[in-house]
Coordinates of C-alpha atoms in Angstrom, one line a residue:
X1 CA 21.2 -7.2 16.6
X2 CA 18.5 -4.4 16.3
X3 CA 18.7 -3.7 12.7
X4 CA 19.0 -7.4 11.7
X5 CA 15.9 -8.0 13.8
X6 CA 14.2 -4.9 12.8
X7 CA 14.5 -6.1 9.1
X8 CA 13.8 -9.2 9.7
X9 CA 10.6 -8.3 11.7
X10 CA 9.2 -6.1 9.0
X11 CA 10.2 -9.1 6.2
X12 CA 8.0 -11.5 8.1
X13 CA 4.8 -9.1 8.7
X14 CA 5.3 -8.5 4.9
X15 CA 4.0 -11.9 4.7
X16 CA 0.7 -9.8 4.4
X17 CA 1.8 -7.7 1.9
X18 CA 3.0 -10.6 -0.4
X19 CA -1.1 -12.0 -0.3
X20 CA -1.5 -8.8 -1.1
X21 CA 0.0 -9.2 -4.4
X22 CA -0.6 -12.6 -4.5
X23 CA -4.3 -12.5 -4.4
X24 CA -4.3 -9.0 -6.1
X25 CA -2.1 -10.8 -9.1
X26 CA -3.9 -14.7 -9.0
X27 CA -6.9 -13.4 -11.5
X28 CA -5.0 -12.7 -14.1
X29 CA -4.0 -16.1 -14.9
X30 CA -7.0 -17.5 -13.8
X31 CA -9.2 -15.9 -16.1
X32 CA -7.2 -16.5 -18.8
X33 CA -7.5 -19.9 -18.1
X34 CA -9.6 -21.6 -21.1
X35 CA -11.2 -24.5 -18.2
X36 CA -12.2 -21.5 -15.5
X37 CA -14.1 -19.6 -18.8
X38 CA -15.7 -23.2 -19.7
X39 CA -16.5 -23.9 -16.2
X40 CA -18.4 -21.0 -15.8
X41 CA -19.3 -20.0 -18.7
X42 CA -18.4 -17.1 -19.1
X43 CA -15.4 -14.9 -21.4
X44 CA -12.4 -12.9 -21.1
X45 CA -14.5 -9.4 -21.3
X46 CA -18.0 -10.1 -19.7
X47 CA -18.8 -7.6 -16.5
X48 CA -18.6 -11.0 -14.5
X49 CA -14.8 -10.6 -15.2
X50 CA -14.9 -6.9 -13.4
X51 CA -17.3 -8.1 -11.0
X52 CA -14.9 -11.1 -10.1
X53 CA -11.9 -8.5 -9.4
X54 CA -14.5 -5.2 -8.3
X55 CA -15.4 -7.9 -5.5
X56 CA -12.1 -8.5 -3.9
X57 CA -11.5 -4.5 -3.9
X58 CA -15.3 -3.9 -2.7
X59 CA -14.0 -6.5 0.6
X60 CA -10.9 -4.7 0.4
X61 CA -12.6 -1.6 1.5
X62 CA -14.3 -2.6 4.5
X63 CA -11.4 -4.4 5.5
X64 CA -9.1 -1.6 5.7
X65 CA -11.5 0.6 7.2
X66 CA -12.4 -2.1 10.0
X67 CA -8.6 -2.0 10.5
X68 CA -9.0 1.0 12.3
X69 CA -11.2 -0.3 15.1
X70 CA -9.1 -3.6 15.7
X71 CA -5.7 -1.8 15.7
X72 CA -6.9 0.5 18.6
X73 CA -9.2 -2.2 20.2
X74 CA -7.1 -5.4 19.6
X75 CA -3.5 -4.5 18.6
X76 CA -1.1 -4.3 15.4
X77 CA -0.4 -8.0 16.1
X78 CA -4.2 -9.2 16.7
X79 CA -5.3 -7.0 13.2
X80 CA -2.5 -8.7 10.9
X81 CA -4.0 -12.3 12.6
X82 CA -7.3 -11.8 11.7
X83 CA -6.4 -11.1 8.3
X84 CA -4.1 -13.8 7.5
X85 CA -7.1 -16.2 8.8
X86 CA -10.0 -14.5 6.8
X87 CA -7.8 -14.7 3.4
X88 CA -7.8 -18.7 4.4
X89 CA -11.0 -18.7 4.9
X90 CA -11.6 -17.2 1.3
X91 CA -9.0 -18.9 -0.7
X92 CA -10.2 -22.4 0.5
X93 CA -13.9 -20.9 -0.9
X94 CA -12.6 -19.9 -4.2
X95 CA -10.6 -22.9 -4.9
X96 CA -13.2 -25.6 -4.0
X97 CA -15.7 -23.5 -6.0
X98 CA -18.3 -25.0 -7.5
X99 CA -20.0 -21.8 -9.2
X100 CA -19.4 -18.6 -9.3
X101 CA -21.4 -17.5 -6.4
X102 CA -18.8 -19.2 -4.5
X103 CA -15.6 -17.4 -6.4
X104 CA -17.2 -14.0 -5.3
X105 CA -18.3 -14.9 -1.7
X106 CA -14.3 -16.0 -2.0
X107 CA -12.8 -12.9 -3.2
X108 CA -15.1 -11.1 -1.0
X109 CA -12.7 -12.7 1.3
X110 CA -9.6 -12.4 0.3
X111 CA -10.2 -9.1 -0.5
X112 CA -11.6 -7.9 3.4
X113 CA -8.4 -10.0 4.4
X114 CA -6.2 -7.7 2.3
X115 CA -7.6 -4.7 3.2
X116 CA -7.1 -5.3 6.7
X117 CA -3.4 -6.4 5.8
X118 CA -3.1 -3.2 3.0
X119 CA -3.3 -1.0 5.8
X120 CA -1.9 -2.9 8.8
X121 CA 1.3 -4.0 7.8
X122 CA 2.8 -0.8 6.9
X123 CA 1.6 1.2 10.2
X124 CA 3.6 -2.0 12.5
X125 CA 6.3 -1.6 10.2
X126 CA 6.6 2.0 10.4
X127 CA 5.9 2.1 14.1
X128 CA 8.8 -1.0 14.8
X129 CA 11.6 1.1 12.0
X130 CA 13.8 3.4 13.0
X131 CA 14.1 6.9 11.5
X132 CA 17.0 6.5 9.6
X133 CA 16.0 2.8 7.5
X134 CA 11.9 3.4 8.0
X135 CA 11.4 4.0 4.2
X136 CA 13.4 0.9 3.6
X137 CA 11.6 -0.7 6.1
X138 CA 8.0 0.4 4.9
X139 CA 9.6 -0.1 1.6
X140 CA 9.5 -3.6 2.3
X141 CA 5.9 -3.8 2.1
X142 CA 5.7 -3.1 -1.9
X143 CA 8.3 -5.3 -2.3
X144 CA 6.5 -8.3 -1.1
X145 CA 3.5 -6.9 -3.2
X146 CA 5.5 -6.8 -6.2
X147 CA 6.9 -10.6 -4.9
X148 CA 3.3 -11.5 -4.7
X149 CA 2.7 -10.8 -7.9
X150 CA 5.7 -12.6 -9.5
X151 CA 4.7 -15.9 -7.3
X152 CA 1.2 -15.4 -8.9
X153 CA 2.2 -15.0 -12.1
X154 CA 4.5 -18.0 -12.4
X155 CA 2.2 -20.9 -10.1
X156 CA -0.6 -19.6 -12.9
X157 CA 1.9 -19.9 -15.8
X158 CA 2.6 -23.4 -14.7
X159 CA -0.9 -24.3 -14.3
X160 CA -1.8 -23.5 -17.2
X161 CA 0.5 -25.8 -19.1
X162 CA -2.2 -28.4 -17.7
X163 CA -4.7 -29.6 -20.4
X164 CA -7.8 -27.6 -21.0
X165 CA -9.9 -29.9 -19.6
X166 CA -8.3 -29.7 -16.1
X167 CA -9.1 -27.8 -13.4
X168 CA -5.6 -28.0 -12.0
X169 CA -5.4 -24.6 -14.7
X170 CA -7.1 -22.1 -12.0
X171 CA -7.6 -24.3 -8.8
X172 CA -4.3 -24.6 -7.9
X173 CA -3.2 -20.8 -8.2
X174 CA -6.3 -20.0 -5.8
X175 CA -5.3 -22.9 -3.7
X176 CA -1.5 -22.0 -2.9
X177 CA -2.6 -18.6 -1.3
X178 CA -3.7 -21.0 1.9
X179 CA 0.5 -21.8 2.5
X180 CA 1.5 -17.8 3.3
X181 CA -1.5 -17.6 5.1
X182 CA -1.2 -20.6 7.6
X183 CA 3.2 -19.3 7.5
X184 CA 1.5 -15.7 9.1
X185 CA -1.3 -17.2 11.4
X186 CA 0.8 -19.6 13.0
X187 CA 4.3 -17.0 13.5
X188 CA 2.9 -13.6 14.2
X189 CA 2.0 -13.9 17.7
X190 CA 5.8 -14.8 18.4
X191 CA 6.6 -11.4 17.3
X192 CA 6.4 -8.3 19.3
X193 CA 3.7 -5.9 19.4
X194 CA 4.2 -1.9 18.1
X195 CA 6.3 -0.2 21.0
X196 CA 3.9 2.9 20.4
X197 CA 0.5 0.4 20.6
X198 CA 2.1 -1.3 24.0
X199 CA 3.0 2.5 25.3
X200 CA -0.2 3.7 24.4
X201 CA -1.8 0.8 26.6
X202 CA 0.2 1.4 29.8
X203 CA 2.7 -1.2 29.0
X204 CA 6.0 1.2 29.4
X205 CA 8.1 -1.5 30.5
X206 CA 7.6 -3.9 27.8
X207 CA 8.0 -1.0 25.2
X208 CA 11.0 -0.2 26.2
X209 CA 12.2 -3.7 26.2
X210 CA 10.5 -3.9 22.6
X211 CA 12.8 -0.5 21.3
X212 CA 16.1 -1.7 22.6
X213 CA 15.6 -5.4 20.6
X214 CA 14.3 -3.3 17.3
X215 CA 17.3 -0.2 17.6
X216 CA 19.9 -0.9 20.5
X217 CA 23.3 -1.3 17.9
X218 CA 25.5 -1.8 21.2
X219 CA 26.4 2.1 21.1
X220 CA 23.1 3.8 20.7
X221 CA 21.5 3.9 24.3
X222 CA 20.8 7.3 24.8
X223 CA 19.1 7.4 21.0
X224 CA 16.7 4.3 22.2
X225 CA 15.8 6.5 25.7
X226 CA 15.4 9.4 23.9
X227 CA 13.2 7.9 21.4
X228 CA 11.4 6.0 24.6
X229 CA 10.6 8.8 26.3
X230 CA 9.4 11.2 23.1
X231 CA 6.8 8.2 22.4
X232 CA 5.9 8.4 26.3
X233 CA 5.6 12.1 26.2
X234 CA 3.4 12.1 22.9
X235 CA 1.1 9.5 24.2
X236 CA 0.8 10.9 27.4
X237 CA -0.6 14.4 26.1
X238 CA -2.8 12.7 24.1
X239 CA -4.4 10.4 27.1
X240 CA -4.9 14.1 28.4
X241 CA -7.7 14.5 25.9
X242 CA -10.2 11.7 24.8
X243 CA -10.6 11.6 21.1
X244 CA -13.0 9.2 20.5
X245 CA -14.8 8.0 17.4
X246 CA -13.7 8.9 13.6
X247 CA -15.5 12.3 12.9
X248 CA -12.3 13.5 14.7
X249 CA -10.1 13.3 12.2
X250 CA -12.0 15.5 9.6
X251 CA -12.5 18.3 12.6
X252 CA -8.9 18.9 13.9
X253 CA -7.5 21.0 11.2
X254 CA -4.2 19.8 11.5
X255 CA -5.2 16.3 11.2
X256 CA -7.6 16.7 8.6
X257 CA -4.6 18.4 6.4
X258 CA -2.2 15.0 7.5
X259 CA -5.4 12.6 6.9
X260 CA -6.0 14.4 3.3
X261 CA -2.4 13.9 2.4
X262 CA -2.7 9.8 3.1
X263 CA -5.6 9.8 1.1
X264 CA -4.3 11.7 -1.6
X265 CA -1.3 9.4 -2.2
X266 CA -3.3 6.1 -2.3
X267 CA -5.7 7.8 -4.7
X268 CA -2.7 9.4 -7.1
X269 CA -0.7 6.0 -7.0
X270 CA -4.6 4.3 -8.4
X271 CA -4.7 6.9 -11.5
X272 CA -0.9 6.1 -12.3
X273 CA -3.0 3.2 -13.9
X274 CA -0.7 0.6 -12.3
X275 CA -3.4 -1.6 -11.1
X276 CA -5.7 -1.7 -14.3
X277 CA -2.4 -2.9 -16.3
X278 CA -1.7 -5.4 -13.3
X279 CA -5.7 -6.9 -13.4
X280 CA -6.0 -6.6 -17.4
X281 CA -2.4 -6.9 -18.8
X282 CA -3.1 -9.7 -20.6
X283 CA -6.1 -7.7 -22.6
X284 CA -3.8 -5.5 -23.2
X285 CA -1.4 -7.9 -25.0
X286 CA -3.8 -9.3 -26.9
X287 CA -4.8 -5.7 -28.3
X288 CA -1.1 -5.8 -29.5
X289 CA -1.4 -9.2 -30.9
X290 CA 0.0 -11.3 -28.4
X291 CA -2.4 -14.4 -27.8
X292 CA -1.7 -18.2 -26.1
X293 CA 1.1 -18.9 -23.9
X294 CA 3.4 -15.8 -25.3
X295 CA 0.6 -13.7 -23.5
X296 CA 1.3 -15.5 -20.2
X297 CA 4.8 -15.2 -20.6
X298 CA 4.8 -11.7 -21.3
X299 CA 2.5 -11.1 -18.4
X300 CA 5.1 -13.1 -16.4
X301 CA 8.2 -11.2 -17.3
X302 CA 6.4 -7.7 -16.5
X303 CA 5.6 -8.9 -12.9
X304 CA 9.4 -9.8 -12.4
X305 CA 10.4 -6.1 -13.4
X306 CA 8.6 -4.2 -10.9
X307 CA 9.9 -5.5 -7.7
X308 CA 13.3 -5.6 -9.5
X309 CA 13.0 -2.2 -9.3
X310 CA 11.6 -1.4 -6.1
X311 CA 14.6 -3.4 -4.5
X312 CA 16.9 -1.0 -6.0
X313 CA 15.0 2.0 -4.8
X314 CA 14.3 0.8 -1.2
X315 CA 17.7 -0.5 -0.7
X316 CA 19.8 2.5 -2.7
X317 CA 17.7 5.0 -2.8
X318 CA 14.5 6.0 -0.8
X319 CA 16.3 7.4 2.6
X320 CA 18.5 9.1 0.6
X321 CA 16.7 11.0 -2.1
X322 CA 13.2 11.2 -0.2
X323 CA 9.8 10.7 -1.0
X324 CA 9.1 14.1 -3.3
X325 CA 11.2 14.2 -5.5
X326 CA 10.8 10.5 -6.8
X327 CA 7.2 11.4 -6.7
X328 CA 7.0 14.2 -8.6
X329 CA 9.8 12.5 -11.4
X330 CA 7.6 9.3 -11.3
X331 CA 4.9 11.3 -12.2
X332 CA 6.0 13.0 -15.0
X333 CA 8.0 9.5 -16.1
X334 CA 4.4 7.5 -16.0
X335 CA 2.3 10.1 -18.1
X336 CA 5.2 10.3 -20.9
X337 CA 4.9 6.2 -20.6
X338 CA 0.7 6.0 -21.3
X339 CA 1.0 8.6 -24.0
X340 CA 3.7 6.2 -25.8
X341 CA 1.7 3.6 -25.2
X342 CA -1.5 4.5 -26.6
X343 CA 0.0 6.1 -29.7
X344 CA 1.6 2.3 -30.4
X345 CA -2.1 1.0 -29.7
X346 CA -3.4 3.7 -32.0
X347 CA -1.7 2.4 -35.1
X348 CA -1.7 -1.4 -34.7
X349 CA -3.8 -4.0 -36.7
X350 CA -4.8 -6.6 -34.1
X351 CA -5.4 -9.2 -36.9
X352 CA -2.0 -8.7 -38.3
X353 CA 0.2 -6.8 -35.7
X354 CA 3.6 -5.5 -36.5
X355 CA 6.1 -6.7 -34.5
X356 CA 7.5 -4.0 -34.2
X357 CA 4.5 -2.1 -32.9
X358 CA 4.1 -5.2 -30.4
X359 CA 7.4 -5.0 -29.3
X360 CA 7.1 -1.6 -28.2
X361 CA 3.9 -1.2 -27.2
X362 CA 5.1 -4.4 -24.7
X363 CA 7.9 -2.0 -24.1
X364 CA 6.1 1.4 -22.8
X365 CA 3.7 -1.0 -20.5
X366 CA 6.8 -2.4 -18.5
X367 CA 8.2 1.3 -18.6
X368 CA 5.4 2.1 -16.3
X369 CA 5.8 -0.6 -13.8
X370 CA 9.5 -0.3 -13.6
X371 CA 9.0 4.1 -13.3
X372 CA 5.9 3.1 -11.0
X373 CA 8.6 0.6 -8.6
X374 CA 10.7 3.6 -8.4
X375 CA 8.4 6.0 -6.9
X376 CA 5.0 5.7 -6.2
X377 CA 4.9 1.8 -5.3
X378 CA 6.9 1.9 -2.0
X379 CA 6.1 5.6 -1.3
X380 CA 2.7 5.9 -1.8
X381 CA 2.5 3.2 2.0
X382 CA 5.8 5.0 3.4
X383 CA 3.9 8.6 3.1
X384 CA 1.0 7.7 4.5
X385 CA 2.2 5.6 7.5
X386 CA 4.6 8.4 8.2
X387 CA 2.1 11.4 7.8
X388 CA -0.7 10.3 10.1
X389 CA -0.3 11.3 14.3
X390 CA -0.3 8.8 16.6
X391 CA -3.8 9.9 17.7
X392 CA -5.0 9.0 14.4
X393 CA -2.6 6.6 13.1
X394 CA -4.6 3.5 13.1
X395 CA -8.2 5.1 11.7
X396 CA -6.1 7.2 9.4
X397 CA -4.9 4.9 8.1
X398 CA -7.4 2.6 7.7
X399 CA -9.3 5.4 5.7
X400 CA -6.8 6.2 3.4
X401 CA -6.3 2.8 2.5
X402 CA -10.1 2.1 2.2
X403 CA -11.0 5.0 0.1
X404 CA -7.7 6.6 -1.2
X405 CA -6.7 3.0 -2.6
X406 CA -9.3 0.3 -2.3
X407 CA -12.5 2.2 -3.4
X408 CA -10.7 4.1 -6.1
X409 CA -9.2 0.5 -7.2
X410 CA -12.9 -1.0 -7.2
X411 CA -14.1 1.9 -9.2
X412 CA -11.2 0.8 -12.0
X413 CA -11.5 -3.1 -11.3
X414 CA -14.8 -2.8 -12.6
X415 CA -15.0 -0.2 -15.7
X416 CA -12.0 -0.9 -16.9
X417 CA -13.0 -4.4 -19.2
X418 CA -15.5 -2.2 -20.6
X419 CA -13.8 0.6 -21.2
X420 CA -10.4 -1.2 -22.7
X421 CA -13.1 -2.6 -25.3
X422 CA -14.8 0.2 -26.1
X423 CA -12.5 3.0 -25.6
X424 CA -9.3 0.6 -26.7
X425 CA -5.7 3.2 -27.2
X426 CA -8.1 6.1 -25.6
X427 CA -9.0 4.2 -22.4
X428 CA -5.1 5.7 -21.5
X429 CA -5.3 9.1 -21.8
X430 CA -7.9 9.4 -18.8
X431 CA -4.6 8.5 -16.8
X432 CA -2.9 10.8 -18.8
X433 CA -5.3 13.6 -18.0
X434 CA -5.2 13.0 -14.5
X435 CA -1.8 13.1 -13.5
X436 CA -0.9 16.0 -15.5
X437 CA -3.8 18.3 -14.2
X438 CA -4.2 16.9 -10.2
X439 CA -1.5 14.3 -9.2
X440 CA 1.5 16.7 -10.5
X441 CA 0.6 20.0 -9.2
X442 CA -0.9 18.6 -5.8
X443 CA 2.3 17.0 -5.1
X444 CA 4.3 19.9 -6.1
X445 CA 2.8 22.7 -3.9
X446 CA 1.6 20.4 -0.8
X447 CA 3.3 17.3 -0.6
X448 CA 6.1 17.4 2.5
X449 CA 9.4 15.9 2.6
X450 CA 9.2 13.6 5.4
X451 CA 12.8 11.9 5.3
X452 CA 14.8 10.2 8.3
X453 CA 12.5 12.6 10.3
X454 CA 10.9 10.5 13.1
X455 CA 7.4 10.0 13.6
X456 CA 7.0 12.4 16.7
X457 CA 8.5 15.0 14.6
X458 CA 6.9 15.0 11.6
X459 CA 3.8 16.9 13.7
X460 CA 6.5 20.5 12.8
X461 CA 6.1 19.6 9.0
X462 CA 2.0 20.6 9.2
X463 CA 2.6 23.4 11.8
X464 CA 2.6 21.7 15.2
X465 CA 4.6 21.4 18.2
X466 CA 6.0 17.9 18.5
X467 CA 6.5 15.6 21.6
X468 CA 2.4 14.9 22.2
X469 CA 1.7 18.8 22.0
X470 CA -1.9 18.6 20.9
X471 CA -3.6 21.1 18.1
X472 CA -4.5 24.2 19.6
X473 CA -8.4 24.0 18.2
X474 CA -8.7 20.3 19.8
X475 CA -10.6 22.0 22.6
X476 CA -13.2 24.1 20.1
X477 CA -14.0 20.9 18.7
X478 CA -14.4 18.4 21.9
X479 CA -16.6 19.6 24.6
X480 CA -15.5 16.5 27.2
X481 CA -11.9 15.5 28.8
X482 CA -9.5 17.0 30.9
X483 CA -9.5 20.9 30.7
X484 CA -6.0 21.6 29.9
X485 CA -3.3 20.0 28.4
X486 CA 0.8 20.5 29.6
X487 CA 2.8 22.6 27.6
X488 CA 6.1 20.6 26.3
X489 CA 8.4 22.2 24.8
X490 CA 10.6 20.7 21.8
X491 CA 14.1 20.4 21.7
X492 CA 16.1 22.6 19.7
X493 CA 17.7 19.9 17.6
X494 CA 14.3 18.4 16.9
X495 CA 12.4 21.9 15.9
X496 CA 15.6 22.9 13.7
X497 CA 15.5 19.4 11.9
X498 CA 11.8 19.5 11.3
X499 CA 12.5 23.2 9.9
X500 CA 14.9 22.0 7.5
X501 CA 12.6 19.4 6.3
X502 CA 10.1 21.7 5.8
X503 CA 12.3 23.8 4.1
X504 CA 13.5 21.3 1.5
X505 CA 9.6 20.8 0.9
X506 CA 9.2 24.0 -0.4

């Protein structure tokens, strides 16, 4: 039963991730909607366009950073709550809106909502998986992203065949966000909390209980007890030394090197472009001459081959091959991708495109998603759940999602219109630029291979003794709590593994 139930789990939190997509995917349709423009008059390319989708990432922000107060405070369970009700709360707004003060005060929102889901749903998830399936079970979490975005896509496509002088085109797409949300309100507190949240707030007994339901096969006992007690002996060296507040985590070497790496891959998977082709694809279409319902259509397909993708990789691939290797691949897959791409825009005559040109300019821009699915979509929230310590894990977190992926995506949310108009084929090679001179190289000499290794263990990857050890500077830097901290050794087994690792990320 614990597999099935551990999937299963981690499918119904993803409930999150899919409003993710879904709210991240909804505008696209929406503003192409000829009554939404009418109704507010306003066009395809004005800055209220960036300010509408800069909005939901500027909400995004704070919500992921508040994330990791309510984690601690509140609970895995309690965080994922509040944001399934916010997002109600905002997607009632934006589809009873009667101006556009209303749509932003709505994707303000949505967007806090996702935030606090972005960066909640993957820690539970990795905290409930087991070593050997947690990138498939963090995995999940793009997957319902990618899910989201399909849904999106298709409820707008099917709005849209209403007339133009129907509000049904844009209300109803921002309306059906209000059925996943009620689904995770009303089913999440049946679920059981982290087993590292319930440890960590003297609830041993219930943890334990909470471990054999997610990883007791019938055979595995002594796994489940061994896993118990290294989560008991972690936490316990940690309540041996308060750590209080935020500044923390940029003091502790150690964690500062972990809390840089989470940052770094929410920022990289942002200048793979992924999100500025997800917000603006159907600009981008018409700068290759598709227009009308063939744009929609288009748009529609390219959301479908992403999590297509991602499947294949979570399920086939991702505890096999690891994280750098796809990373490092993706990367060099990606940039090859936006070159092609904006050599096709280069040469095409938007009043009379070639087909030709259309074709495969349609062609490079789904090459990105699908080499994006198979790398940096599921890995960029598997690495960073996996890299942060337990002492940090839920303000870690919660930073790197706010500023590694939400800030960065509201900096693109809202330049990009402009800069697809003015800059047109060039706009590309920024992304270009990027990943061949900081994403490439940063992931090739500092990145580590963190791959059926369990979450207590990872602390050997960036030079520390696992098993709640703390670093040995956390005294230099805190002048308060207990005065020393018992030694625990590792086991032999665990040390060698984590060596190994370690090795292999060389």
């Amino acid at each position: 039963m614990g597999k099935l139930f551990n999937i299963s789990l981690a499918l119904f939190a993803c409930t999150g991730s899919f409003l993710f997509g879904y709210d991240a995917g909804v505008m696209t349709d929406v503003i192409a909607s000829k009554n939404f423009l009418a109704f507010f008059s306003t066009s395809k390319d004005s800055p209220i366009i960036g300010a509408i989708n800069s909005t939901f990432n500027g909400g995004a922000v704070f919500g992921a950073l508040q994330g990791g107060l309510t984690m601690d405070r509140f609970g895995r369970k309690i965080t994922i709550l509040m944001g399934s009700l916010i997002c109600l709360v905002g997607a009632l707004l934006q589809s009873s809106a009667q101006n556009l003060a209303m749509i932003l005060v709505g994707r303000i929102f949505t967007g806090w909502a996702v935030g606090l889901l972005s960066m909640a749903v993957p820690v539970y998830n990795s905290e409930c998986a087991a070593p050997k399936i947690r990138g498939f079970i963090v995995g999940l979490s793009q997957q319902m992203i990618g899910i989201g975005f399909i849904v999106s896509t298709w409820v707008g496509y099917g709005s849209g065949t209403a007339p133009a002088s129907s509000s049904i085109q844009w209300r109803l797409p921002l309306a059906f966000q209000c059925i996943p949300c009620a689904i995770l309100a009303a089913g999440i507190m049946f679920m059981p909390e982290s087993p590292r949240h319930l440890m960590e707030t003297d609830r041993e007994e219930e943890a334990l209980r909470v471990l054999r339901k997610l990883h007791f096969t019938g055979a595995n006992d002594d796994e489940v007890m061994q896993e118990f007690h290294e989560i008991k002996t972690t936490i316990a060296a940690e309540k041996a030394i308060t750590v209080p507040g935020w500044r923390i985590m940029f003091t502790v070497k150690q964690w500062r090197t972990r809390l840089l790496h989470g940052v770094a891959v929410q920022c990289f998977t942002q200048f793979t472009g992924i999100n500025v082709i997800g917000y603006y694809q159907t600009t981008m279409y018409d700068a290759l001459g598709i227009t009308g319902n063939r744009n929609l259509l288009v748009a529609g397909i390219y959301n479908c081959m992403g999590p297509l993708a991602n499947l294949i990789f979570i399920v086939f691939m991702i505890d096999r091959i690891g994280r750098r290797k796809p990373l490092l691949w993706g990367t060099i897959g990606i940039t090859i991708a936006l070159i092609c791409e904006a050599v096709v825009n280069s040469q095409i005559d938007t009043e009379n495109p070639q087909k030709g040109l259309s074709i495969a300019g349609v062609f490079f821009l789904f090459c990105v998603t699908v080499i994006f699915s198979f790398s940096w979509g599921p890995i960029s929230w598997v690495y960073m759940s996996e890299v942060m310590p337990m002492q940090i894990r839920a303000r870690g977190n919660a930073f790197a999602t706010g500023i590694g992926n939400w800030l960065v995506s509201t900096f693109w949310a809202q330049v990009s219109p402009t800069a697809l108009k003015e800059l047109t084929w060039k706009f590309y090679f920024l992304f270009v630029a990027w990943n061949i001179v900081v994403t490439f190289p940063v992931v090739f000499f500092l990145f580590k291979e963190t791959k059926q290794v369990s979450l207590e263990d990872i602390d050997l990857l960036f030079g520390e003794r696992a098993l709640g050890t703390l670093p040995d500077d956390l005294h230099k830097s805190i002048t308060h709590g207990a005065d020393t901290v018992e030694d625990i050794s590792v086991p032999v087994d665990a040390e060698k593994r984590a060596k190994n690792e370690e090795g292999q990320a060389v």
